[in-house]
Tab-separated table of C-alpha atoms in Angstrom:
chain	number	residue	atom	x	y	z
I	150	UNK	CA	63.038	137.221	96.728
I	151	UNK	CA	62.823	140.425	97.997
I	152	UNK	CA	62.843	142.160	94.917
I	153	UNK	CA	59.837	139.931	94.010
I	154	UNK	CA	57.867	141.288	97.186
I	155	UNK	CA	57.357	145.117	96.053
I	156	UNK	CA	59.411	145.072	92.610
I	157	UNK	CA	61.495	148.035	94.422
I	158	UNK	CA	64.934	146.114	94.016
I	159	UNK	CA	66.691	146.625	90.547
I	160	UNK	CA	65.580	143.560	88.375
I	161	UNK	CA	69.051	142.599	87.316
I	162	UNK	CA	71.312	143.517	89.985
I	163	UNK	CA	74.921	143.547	90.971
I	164	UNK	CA	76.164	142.612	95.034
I	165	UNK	CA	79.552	143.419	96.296
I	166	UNK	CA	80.276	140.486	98.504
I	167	UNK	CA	83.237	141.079	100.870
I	168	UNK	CA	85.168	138.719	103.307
I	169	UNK	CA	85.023	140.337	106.375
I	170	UNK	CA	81.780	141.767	108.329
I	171	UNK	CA	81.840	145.321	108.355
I	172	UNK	CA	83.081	145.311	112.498
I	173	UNK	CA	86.502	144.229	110.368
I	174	UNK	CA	86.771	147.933	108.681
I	175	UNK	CA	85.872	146.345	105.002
I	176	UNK	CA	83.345	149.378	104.551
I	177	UNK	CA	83.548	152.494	106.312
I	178	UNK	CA	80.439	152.354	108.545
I	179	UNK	CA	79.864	153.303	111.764
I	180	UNK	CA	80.564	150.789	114.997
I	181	UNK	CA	78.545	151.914	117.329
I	182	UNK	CA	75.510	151.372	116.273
I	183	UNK	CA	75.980	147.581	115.788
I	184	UNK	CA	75.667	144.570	118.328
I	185	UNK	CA	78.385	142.438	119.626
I	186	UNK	CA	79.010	139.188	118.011
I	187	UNK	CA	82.130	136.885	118.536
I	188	UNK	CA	83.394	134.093	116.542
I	189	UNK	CA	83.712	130.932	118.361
I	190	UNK	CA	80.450	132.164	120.078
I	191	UNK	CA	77.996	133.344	117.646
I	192	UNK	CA	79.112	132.803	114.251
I	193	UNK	CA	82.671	130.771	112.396
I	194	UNK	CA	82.686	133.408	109.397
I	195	UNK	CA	81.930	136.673	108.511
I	196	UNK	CA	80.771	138.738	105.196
I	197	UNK	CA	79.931	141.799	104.111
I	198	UNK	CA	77.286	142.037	101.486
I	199	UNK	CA	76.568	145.961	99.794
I	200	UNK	CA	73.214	145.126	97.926
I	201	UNK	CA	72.383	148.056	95.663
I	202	UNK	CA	68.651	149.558	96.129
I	203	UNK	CA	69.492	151.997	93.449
I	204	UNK	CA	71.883	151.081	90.664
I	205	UNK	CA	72.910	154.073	88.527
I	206	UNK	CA	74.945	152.367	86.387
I	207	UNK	CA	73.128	154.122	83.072
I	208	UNK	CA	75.367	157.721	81.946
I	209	UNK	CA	71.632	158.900	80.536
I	210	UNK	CA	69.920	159.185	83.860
I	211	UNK	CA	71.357	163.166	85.412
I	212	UNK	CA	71.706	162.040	89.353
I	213	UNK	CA	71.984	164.974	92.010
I	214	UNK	CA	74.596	164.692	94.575
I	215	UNK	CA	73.800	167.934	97.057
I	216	UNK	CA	76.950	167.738	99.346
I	217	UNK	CA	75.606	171.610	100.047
I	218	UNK	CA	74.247	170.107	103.513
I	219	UNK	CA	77.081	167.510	103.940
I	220	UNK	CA	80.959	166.659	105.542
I	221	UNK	CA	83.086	165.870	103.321
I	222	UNK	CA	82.921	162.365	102.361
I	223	UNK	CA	79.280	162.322	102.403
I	224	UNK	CA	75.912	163.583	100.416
I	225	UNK	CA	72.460	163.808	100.084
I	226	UNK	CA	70.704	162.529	96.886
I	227	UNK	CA	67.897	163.929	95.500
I	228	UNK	CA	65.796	162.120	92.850
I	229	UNK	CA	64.134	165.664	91.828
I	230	UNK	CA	65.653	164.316	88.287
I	231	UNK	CA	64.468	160.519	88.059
I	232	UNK	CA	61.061	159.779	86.381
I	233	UNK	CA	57.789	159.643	88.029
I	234	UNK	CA	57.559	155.612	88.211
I	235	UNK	CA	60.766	155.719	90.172
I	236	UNK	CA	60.023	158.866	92.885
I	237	UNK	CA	56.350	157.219	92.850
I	238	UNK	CA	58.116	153.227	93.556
I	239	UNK	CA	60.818	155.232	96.418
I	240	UNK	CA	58.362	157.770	97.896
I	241	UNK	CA	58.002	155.886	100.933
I	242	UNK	CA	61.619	155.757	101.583
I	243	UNK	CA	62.229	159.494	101.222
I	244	UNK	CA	62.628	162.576	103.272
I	245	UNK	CA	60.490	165.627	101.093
I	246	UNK	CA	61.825	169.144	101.068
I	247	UNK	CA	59.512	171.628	99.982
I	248	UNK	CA	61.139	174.545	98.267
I	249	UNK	CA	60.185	178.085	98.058
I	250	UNK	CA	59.687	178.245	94.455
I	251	UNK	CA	57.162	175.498	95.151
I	252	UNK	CA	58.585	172.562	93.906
I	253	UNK	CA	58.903	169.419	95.651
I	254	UNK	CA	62.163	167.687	96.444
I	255	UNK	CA	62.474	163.991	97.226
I	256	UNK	CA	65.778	163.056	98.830
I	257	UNK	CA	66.668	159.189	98.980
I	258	UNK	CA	66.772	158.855	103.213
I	259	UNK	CA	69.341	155.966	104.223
I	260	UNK	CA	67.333	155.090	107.546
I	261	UNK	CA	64.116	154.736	105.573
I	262	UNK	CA	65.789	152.562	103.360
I	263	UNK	CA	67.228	150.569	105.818
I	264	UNK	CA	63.901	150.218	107.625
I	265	UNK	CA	62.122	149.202	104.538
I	266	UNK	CA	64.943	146.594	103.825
I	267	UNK	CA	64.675	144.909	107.424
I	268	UNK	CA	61.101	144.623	106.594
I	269	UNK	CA	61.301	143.059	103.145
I	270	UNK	CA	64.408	140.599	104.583
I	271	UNK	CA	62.135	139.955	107.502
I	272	UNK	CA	59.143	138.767	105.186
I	273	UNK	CA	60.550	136.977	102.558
I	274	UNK	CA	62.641	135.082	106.157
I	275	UNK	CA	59.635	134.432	107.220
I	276	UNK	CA	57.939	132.903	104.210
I	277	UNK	CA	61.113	130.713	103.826
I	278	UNK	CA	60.598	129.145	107.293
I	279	UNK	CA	57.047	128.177	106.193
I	280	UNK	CA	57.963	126.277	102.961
I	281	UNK	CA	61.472	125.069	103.738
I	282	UNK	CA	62.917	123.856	100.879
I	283	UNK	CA	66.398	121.554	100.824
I	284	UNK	CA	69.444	123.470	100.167
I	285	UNK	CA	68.355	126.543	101.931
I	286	UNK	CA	70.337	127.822	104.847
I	287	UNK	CA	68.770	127.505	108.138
I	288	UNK	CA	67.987	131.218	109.669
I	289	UNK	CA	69.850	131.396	113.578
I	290	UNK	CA	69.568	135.373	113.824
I	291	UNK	CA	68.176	138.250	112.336
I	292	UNK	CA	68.572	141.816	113.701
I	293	UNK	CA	68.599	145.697	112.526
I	294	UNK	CA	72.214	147.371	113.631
I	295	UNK	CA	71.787	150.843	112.779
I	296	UNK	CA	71.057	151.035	109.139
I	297	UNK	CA	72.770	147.206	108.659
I	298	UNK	CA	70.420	144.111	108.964
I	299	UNK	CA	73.153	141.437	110.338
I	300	UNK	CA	72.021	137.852	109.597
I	301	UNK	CA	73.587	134.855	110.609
I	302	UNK	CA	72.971	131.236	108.879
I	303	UNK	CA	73.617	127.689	109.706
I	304	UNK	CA	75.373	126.914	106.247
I	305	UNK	CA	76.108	122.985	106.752
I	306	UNK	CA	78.102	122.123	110.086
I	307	UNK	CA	79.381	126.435	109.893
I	308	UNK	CA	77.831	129.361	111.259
I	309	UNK	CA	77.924	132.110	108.527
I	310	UNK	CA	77.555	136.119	109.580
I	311	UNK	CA	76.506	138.496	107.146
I	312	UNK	CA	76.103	142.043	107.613
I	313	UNK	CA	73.707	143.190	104.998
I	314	UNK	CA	74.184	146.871	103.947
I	315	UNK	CA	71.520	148.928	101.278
I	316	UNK	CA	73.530	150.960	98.900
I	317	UNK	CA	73.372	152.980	96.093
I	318	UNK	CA	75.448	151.875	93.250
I	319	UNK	CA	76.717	154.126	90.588
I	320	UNK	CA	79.482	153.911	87.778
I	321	UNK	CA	82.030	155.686	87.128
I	322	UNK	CA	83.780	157.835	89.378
I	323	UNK	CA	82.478	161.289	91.523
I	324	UNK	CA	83.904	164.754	90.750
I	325	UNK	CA	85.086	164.993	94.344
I	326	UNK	CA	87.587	162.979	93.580
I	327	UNK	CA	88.816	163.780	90.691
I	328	UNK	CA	91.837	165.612	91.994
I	329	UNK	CA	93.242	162.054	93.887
I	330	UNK	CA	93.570	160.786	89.960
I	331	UNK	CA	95.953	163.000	89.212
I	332	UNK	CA	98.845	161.390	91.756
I	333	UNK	CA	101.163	159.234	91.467
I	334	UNK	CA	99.866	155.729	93.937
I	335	UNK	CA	101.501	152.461	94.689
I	336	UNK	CA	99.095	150.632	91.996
I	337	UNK	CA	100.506	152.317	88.844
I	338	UNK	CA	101.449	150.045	86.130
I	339	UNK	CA	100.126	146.910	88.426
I	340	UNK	CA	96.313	147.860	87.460
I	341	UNK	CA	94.225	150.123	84.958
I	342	UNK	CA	92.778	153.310	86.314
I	343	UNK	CA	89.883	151.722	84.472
I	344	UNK	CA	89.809	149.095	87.040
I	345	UNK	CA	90.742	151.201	89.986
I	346	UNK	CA	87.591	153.569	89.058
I	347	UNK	CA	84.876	151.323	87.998
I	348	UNK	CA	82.385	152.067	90.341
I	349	UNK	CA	81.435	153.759	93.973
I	350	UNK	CA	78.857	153.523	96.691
I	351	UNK	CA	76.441	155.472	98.848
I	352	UNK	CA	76.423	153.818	102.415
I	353	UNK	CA	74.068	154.374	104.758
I	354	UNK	CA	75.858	156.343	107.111
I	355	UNK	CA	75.828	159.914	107.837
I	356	UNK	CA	78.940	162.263	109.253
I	357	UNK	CA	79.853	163.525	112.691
I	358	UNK	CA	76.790	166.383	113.204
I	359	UNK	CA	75.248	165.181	109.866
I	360	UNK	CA	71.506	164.519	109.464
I	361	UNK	CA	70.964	160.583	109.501
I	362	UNK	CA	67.959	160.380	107.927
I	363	UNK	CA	69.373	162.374	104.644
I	364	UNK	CA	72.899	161.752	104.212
I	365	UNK	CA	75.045	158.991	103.133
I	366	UNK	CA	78.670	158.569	102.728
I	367	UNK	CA	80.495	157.869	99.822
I	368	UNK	CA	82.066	154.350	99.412
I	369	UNK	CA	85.155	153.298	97.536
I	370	UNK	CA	84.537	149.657	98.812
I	371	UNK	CA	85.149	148.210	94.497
I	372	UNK	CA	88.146	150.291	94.484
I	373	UNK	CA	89.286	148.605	97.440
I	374	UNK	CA	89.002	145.726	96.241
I	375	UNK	CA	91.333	145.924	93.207
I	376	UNK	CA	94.150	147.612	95.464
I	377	UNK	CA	94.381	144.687	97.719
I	378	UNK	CA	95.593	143.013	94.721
I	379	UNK	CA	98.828	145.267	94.289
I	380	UNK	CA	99.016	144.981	98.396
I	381	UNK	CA	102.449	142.520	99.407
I	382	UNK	CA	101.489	139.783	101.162
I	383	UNK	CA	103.764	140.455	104.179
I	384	UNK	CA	102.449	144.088	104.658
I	385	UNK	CA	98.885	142.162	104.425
I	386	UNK	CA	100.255	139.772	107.196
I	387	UNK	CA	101.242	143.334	109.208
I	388	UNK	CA	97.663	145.294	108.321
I	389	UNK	CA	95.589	141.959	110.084
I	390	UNK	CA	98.297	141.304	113.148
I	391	UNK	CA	97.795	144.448	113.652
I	392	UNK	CA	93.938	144.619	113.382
I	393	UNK	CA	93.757	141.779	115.596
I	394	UNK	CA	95.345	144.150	118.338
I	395	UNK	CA	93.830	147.030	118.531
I	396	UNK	CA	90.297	146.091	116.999
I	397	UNK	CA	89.215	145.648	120.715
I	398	UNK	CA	91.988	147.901	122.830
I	399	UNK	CA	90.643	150.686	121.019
I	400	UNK	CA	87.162	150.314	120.301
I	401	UNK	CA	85.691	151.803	123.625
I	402	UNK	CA	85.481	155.566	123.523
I	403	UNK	CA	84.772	155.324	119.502
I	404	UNK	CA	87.658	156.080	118.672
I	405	UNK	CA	89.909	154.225	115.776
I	406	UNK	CA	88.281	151.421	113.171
I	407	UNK	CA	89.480	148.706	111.448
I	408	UNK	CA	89.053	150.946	108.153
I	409	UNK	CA	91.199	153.863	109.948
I	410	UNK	CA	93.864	151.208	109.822
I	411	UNK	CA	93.234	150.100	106.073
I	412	UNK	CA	93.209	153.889	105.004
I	413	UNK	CA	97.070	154.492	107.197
I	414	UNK	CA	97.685	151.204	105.007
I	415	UNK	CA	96.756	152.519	101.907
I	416	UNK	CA	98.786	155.735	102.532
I	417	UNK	CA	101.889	154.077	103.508
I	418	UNK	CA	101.967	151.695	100.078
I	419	UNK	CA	101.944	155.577	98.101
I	420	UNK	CA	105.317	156.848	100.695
I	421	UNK	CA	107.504	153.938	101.060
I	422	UNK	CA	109.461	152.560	97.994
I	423	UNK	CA	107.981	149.448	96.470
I	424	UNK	CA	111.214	147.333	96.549
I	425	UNK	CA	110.959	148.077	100.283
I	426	UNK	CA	107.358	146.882	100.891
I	427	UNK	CA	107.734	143.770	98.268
I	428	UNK	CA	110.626	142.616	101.045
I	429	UNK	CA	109.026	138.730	102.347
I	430	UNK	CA	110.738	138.982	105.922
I	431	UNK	CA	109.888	142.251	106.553
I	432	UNK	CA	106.118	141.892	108.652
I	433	UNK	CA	107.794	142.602	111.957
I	434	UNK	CA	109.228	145.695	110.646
I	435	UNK	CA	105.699	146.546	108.756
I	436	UNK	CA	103.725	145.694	112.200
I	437	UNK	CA	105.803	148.705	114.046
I	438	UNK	CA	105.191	150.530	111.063
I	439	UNK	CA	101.540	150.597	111.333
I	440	UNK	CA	101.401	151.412	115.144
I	441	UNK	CA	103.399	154.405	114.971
I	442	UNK	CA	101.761	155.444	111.646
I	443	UNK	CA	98.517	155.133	113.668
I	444	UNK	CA	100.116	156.381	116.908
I	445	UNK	CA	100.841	159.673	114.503
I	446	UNK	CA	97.643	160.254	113.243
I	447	UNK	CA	95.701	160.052	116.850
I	448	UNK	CA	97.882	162.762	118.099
I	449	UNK	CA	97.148	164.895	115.668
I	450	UNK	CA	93.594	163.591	114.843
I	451	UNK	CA	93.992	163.436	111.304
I	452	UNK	CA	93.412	160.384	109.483
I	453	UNK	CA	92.872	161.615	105.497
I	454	UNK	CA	90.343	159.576	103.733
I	455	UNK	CA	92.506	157.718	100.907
I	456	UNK	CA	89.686	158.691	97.979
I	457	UNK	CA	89.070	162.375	99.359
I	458	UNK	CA	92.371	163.405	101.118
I	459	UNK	CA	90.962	166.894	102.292
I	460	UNK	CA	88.078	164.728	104.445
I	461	UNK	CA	90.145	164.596	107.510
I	462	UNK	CA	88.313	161.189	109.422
I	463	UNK	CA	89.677	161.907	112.688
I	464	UNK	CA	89.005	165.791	113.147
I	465	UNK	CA	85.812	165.168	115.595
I	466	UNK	CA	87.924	163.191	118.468
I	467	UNK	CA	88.009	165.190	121.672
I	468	UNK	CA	91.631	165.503	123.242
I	469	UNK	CA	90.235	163.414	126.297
I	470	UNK	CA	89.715	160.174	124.036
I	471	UNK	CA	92.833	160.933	121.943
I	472	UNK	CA	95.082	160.523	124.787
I	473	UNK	CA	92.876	157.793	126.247
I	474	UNK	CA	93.889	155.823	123.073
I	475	UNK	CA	97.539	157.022	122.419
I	476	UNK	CA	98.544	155.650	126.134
I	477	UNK	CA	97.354	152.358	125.157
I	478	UNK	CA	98.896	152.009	121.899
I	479	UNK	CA	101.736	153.348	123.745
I	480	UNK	CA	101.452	150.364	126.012
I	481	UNK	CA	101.198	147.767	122.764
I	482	UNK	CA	104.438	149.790	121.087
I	483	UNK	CA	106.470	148.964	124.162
I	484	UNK	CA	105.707	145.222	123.577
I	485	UNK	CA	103.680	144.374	120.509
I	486	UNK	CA	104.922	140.211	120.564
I	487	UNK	CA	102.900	140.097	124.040
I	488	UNK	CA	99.982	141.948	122.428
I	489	UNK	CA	100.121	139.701	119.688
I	490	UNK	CA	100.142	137.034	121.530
I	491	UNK	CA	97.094	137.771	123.290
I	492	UNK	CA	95.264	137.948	120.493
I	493	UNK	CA	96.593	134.985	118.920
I	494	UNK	CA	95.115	133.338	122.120
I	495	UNK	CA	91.390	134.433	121.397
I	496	UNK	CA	91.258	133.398	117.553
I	497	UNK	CA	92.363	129.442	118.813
I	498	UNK	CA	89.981	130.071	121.858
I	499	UNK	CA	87.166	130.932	118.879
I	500	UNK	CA	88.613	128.433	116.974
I	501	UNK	CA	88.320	125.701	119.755
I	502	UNK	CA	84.714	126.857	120.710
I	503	UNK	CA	83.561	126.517	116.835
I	504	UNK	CA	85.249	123.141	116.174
I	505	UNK	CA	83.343	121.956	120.052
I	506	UNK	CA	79.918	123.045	118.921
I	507	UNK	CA	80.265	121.334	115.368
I	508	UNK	CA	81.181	118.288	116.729
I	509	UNK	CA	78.127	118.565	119.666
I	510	UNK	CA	76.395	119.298	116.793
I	511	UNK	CA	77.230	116.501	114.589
I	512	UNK	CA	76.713	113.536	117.690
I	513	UNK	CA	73.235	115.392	118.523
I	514	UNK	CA	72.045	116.286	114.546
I	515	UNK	CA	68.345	115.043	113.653
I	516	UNK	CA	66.726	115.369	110.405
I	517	UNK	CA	66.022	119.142	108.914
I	518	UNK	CA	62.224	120.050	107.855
I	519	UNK	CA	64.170	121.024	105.070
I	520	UNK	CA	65.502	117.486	103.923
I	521	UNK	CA	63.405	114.826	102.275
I	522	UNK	CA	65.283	111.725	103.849
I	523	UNK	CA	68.963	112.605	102.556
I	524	UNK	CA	72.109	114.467	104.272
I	525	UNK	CA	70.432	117.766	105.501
I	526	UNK	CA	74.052	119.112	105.252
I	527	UNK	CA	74.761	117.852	101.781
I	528	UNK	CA	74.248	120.762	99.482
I	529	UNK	CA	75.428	123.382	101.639
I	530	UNK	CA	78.482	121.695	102.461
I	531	UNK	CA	79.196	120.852	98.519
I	532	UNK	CA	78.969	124.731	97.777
I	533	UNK	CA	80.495	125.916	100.408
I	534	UNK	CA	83.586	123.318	99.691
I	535	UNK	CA	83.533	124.223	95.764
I	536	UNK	CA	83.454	128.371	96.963
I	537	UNK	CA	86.420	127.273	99.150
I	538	UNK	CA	87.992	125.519	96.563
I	539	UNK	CA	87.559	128.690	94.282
I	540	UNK	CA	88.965	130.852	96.478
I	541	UNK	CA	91.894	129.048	96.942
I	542	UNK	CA	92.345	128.832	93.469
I	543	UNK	CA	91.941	132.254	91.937
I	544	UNK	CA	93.731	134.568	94.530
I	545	UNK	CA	92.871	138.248	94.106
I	546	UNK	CA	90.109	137.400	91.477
I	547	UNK	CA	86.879	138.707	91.058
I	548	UNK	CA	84.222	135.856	91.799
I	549	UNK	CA	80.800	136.093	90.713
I	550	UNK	CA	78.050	133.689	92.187
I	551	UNK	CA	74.597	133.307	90.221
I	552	UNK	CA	72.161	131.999	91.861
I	553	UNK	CA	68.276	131.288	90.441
I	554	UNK	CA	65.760	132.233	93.262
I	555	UNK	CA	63.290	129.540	92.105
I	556	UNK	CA	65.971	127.269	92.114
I	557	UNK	CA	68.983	127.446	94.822
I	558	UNK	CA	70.901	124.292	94.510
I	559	UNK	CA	72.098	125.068	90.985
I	560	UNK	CA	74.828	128.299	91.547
I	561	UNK	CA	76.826	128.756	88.637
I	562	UNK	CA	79.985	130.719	88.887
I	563	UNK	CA	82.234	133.478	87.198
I	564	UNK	CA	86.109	134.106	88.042
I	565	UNK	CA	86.899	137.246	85.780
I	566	UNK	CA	85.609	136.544	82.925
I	567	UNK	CA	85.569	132.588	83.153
I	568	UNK	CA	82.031	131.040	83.279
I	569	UNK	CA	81.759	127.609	84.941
């Protein structure tokens, strides 16, 4: 719908949709820009959706990534090479650079982008709530974080959060990177390189002392999807025990991220021996792992992106906030069943608050604008039970939701390459 409003939005498009809203590290974005939501409280489940405003998926169309201006890890893009109906379509969402020779240079600006996005989603929200129509979501929140637009919808009896992020899209695989290719890594002989290097992102985020309104920061978020797949399940169990500590211990001074922790993950599938890491009963050991593998890299600030090694993602800390941090993860080291614990205790408190408010829900309910005399709850709650049902299914698969605009109660769905 909102590429219908201003025909800006690629025509045939392709979303990333992640489990996981990006305060869980699934895309490396920045925190502290975004509001605080907790489950139980304000929403049961959480998503991450990277909807391309660009896709340069086509090897004819020469793209410019000036990184002459940038950190590591991130770029400007210039569309000085695109054709006039595209600069003329993005204008409005672009910083210009005039250069001495004369020639104009339009450079795609992420907070533009994100402002024009808010605008459309805010819109096309709007014109939804005036012609309701049964099947659709009801709309509880909408709000700008930064250069995200978080959204959260009533989806049935659940509260669904999804933090929507503008990207650009491209295929293939960026020459600062090449060099990470040619080492050895945990996922050799489990997947193709052709898989591993599909695809990357812009994000709308910009480095340390970078410019915000120009640069963006180079995603691997496809990629990361394909090497949870060669990822053992207890080492999996480890990465989110031990997300669920420190996600809160160690978010005030910014400091360490849920995707600092994936990265240290990443890292220590390449060192250790994979007859080590495939070990079932080993999560305990895998848990200490992790906290001294992230103990390590606060003390000496570096944190290597996994994609770009020589991007060092720690470097900016100050030695105030690193020791701030390394006492408390100190404190968790010296008893990491109590932490856990603890934090077991606030997912059934969420838990408990959820499964309260559905059932106040259910004995209070009256009809939806949006029924015509049926189950308001009915076709949500059939796709969200047949998604479920898929997921469960199909573990590590790619799955691919279609959905008609002018007609939302008929999704059709591909696992790989099945078509259903």
């Amino acid at each position: 719908m909102v590429q219908k409003l201003d025909q800006k939005l690629p025509v045939a498009n392709e979303y990333l949709l992640l489990s996981g809203g990006v305060r869980e590290g699934v895309v490396d974005l920045d925190l502290d820009e975004l509001n605080v939501y907790a489950r139980g409280t304000d929403y049961d489940m959480d998503f991450t959706l990277l909807v391309p405003a660009l896709k340069l998926h086509d090897r004819n169309q020469p793209v410019t990534l000036d990184m002459r201006h940038s950190a590591l890890c991130h770029s400007w893009l210039s569309l000085r090479l695109f054709d006039e109906g595209t600069i003329s379509k993005w204008k409005d969402c672009c910083t210009i650079v005039d250069h001495i020779s004369g020639a104009t240079n339009y450079f795609f600006s992420p907070t533009k982008v994100a402002d024009w996005f808010y605008d459309s989603i805010s819109i096309v929200l709007s014109e939804i709530q005036k012609k309701p129509q049964r099947g659709m979501p009801k709309v509880e929140k909408v709000e700008k974080n930064g250069t995200i637009i978080s959204i959260i919808l009533g989806v049935g009896s659940s509260r669904m959060l999804y933090d929507i992020v503008p990207v650009v899209s491209f295929k293939g695989w960026p020459a600062v990177a090449q060099s990470w290719l040619m080492e050895n890594h945990f996922w050799d002989g489990k997947i193709t390189e052709e898989e591993v290097i599909s695809g990357f992102y812009l994000v709308p985020a910009c480095s340390y002392k970078g410019k915000k309104d120009n640069e963006w920061r180079l995603s691997f978020a496809r990629s990361e999807v394909q090497l949870k797949k060669c990822i053992s399940s207890s080492l999996m169990q480890a990465y989110q025990a031990c997300k669920a500590i420190i996600i809160k211990l160690l978010s005030r001074p910014k400091a360490i991220s849920p995707y600092h922790l994936r990265s240290m993950m990443l890292w220590a599938c390449d060192r250790l021996p994979a007859n080590y890491l495939a070990q079932e009963d080993y999560a305990a050991h895998f848990l200490l792992g992790l906290i001294d593998d992230l103990q390590h890299c606060l003390v000496n600030k570096m944190c290597p992106n996994y994609f770009i090694p020589q991007c060092n993602m720690l470097e900016h800390l100050s030695e105030e906030t690193v020791m701030l941090h390394a006492r408390k993860l100190s404190s968790v080291r010296s008893d990491p069943a109590e932490h856990l614990r603890t934090a077991i205790e606030h997912v059934k408190a969420a838990n408990r608050l959820t499964l309260e408010l559905q059932r106040r829900g259910s004995t209070t309910s009256i009809p939806s604008p949006q029924s015509d005399g049926g189950d308001p709850n009915q076709p949500d709650d059939r796709l969200a039970k047949k998604l479920q049902q898929l997921v469960t299914e199909n573990p590590g698969k790619s799955i691919s939701v279609f959905i008609n605009p002018d007609d939302v109660t008929r999704p059709h769905f591909r696992i790989d390459d099945k078509f259903f």
